Amino acid sequence: METQENRTGNDLNRTSENVVLTNKLRNARKEGITKGALITGLIGLILILGIGLLLYSIYKRDHNTHLALMENQKLLFTEQLVERDSMINDWLTTFDEIESNLNAIKQKEKIINMQASDSEFPKGKKEQVLEDIKYINTLIEENKKKIAYLNSQLKKSGNTITGLQARITQLETSMQQYETAITELKATLTKKDFEIEQLNTRMFALQDTLIFKDETINNQTDKLNQAFLATGTFKDLRDKGLISKEGGFLGIGRKESLKEDFPDSLFEMIDVTETKTIPVNSRKAKLITEHPTNSYQLIRENENTIAYIEIKDPSEFWKISKYAVVEIAK
């Protein structure tokens, strides 16, 4: 009987242990599943965060690239606007210059027509009309160059300025009309015995004459201002054949004198208007040629050295002779 009870107790104990063991396994399995789920969730979260960061990085990079492109386009557009504004201002300035020339042409044309209608048409008016026509031709040539410049700029811009080509064409038409008017005016003046070609020839001949006269006057002035200078010791000057000693008694009291018929090549050619001093840098110095004493002065560097001869009055100094011979003693 005790044995049966013991068996029953043992069975109950086993059953209880099995239940406990089963619960433990079930709890362990639940804990394992929970931990696995947490780990899986963490991994998934990390992956999501990683993908998010990657996508954000790609977006930010593309965004920065797009911003840089937009900034470059903005700078390029700004430069193009500045260049366009500068070009337009340049065109407007050129237009103003052309208009100013056209107004000047109109005024000159009116004056010429009034003068040409004079039945007497004196010589003075003819020459004035010729100058006015020459001036008009100059303005027309200037306008042609400016219009050519506008055309070239228009081509460079791709003909994008509305109305500019029409304005340029209008200016070209105006210039052609003025050229035609000037041609007709010249024909009218020719009919009135207005010899434009002859006047031009006379004008050029007069210019040549004036140039020749100016050259002649300049040459004569240069010759008038020419002088000849020789400086040296007695031996130097004597060896050149410029001076000698004459007079005296038995070699005593002889004086230096300038020889005659000497070539100018022995002298240094100077300009009297520019030469204010004659350098000597010697112990003694004296002029062999004749010059008024009040027209020059010996300037000393110290007690033993004369630095130079100062020409105080050039016109007086060179009045007697255009040759100056200075003897120095070292």
PDB file of C-alpha atoms in Angstrom, residues 2-12:
ATOM      1  CA  GLU A   2       2.809   2.334   0.831  1.00  0.00           C
ATOM      2  CA  THR A   3       4.377   1.344  -2.383  1.00  0.00           C
ATOM      3  CA  GLN A   4       1.292   2.383  -4.353  1.00  0.00           C
ATOM      4  CA  GLU A   5       1.195   5.724  -2.582  1.00  0.00           C
ATOM      5  CA  ASN A   6       4.847   6.227  -3.216  1.00  0.00           C
ATOM      6  CA  ARG A   7       4.323   5.520  -6.901  1.00  0.00           C
ATOM      7  CA  THR A   8       1.432   7.902  -7.003  1.00  0.00           C
ATOM      8  CA  GLY A   9       3.497  10.580  -5.272  1.00  0.00           C
ATOM      9  CA  ASN A  10       6.350   9.997  -7.614  1.00  0.00           C
ATOM     10  CA  ASP A  11       4.055  10.294 -10.620  1.00  0.00           C
ATOM     11  CA  LEU A  12       2.679  13.536  -9.286  1.00  0.00           C
TER      12      LEU A  12
END
